[in-house]
Amino acid sequence: MRTWHTLCRLEDIPVLGSRVVKRAGGDIAVFRNDQDEIFALHDKCPHKGGPLSQGIVFGQTVTCPLHSWQINLASGEALAPDHGCTTRFELKVENGEVLLAL
Ligand code: FES
């Protein structure tokens, strides 16, 4: 069953940046773009495991810091010509609080 966990306030995530949620099953990167949309992905690039949380956010895309693959923040899928997918997690904002479904 899905449980919602309160992470932080929306403004605690830097615009065009991210915040990392540490957990045993692998860290989760929570991104915020310049439209105040938020996304959560496993903090591991589908190419060679680079830390997506340290990538550059643009629109609904993050560019991996290691070899510049572009990953769609909404789906976790690599943009063509690359192939691969990282796990995405559901998020919502309620009363300014970011909640993550695990
Ligand atoms: S590890 Fe992300 S592009 Fe290579």
Coordinates of C-alpha atoms and ligand atoms in Angstrom, one line a residue:
M1 CA 0.0 0.0 0.0
R2 CA 1.2 3.5 -0.8
T3 CA 2.1 5.8 2.1
W4 CA 2.7 9.5 1.8
H5 CA 5.8 10.8 3.6
T6 CA 6.3 14.5 4.3
L7 CA 9.7 15.5 3.0
C8 CA 10.2 19.3 3.4
R9 CA 8.6 22.5 2.3
L10 CA 8.6 23.3 -1.4
E11 CA 10.8 26.3 -0.9
D12 CA 13.4 24.1 0.8
I13 CA 14.2 22.6 -2.7
P14 CA 16.2 25.1 -4.7
V15 CA 14.7 26.3 -8.0
L16 CA 16.4 24.4 -10.9
G17 CA 18.0 22.2 -8.2
S18 CA 17.3 19.2 -6.1
R19 CA 17.3 17.7 -2.7
V20 CA 18.4 14.1 -1.9
V21 CA 16.3 11.8 0.3
K22 CA 18.6 9.1 1.7
R23 CA 17.0 5.6 2.0
A24 CA 18.2 2.0 2.2
G25 CA 16.7 1.1 -1.2
G26 CA 18.7 3.9 -3.0
D27 CA 18.7 7.6 -2.7
I28 CA 15.9 9.6 -4.2
A29 CA 16.5 12.9 -6.0
V30 CA 13.7 15.5 -5.7
F31 CA 13.8 18.2 -8.3
R32 CA 12.1 21.5 -8.7
N33 CA 12.0 23.3 -12.0
D34 CA 11.5 27.0 -12.7
Q35 CA 7.7 26.4 -13.0
D36 CA 7.6 25.1 -9.4
E37 CA 6.9 21.6 -10.7
I38 CA 8.5 18.9 -8.6
F39 CA 9.7 15.4 -9.6
A40 CA 11.3 12.5 -7.8
L41 CA 13.6 10.0 -9.4
H42 CA 16.0 7.3 -8.2
D43 CA 19.2 9.3 -7.9
K44 CA 21.0 7.0 -10.3
C45 CA 21.4 7.6 -14.0
P46 CA 20.2 4.7 -16.3
H47 CA 23.5 5.0 -18.1
K48 CA 26.3 4.3 -15.6
G49 CA 24.7 5.3 -12.3
G50 CA 25.6 9.0 -12.2
P51 CA 24.1 11.2 -9.5
L52 CA 21.2 12.8 -11.3
S53 CA 20.7 15.1 -8.2
Q54 CA 23.9 16.9 -9.3
G55 CA 22.7 17.4 -12.9
I56 CA 21.3 20.5 -14.6
V57 CA 17.5 20.9 -14.6
F58 CA 15.9 22.6 -17.6
G59 CA 12.2 22.4 -18.2
Q60 CA 11.2 18.8 -17.5
T61 CA 14.6 17.4 -18.1
V62 CA 17.8 16.8 -16.1
T63 CA 21.2 16.4 -17.7
C64 CA 23.3 13.9 -16.0
P65 CA 26.6 15.4 -14.7
L66 CA 28.7 12.4 -15.9
H67 CA 28.1 12.0 -19.6
S68 CA 25.3 14.4 -20.3
W69 CA 22.4 12.0 -21.0
Q70 CA 19.1 13.8 -20.7
I71 CA 16.5 12.2 -18.5
N72 CA 12.8 13.2 -18.6
L73 CA 11.9 14.2 -15.0
A74 CA 8.3 13.1 -15.4
S75 CA 8.9 9.6 -16.7
G76 CA 12.5 8.8 -15.7
E77 CA 13.2 7.8 -19.3
A78 CA 16.4 8.9 -21.2
L79 CA 15.8 11.1 -24.2
A80 CA 16.7 9.7 -27.7
P81 CA 19.1 8.7 -29.0
D82 CA 19.9 7.2 -25.5
H83 CA 17.8 4.4 -24.0
G84 CA 17.1 3.6 -20.4
C85 CA 14.9 4.4 -17.6
T86 CA 15.2 5.2 -13.9
T87 CA 12.5 4.7 -11.3
R88 CA 10.2 7.6 -10.7
F89 CA 8.2 8.3 -7.5
E90 CA 5.0 10.1 -7.0
L91 CA 5.0 13.4 -5.3
K92 CA 2.4 16.0 -4.3
V93 CA 2.4 19.4 -2.6
E94 CA -0.2 20.1 0.1
N95 CA -0.2 23.4 2.0
G96 CA 3.4 24.1 0.8
E97 CA 4.6 20.7 2.1
V98 CA 6.2 18.2 -0.3
L99 CA 4.9 14.6 0.1
L100 CA 6.5 11.6 -1.4
A101 CA 4.7 8.3 -2.0
L102 CA 6.7 5.2 -1.1
Ligands
FES1 S1 26.1 8.0 -16.0 FE1 24.7 9.5 -16.6 S2 25.2 9.9 -18.6 FE2 26.6 8.4 -18.0

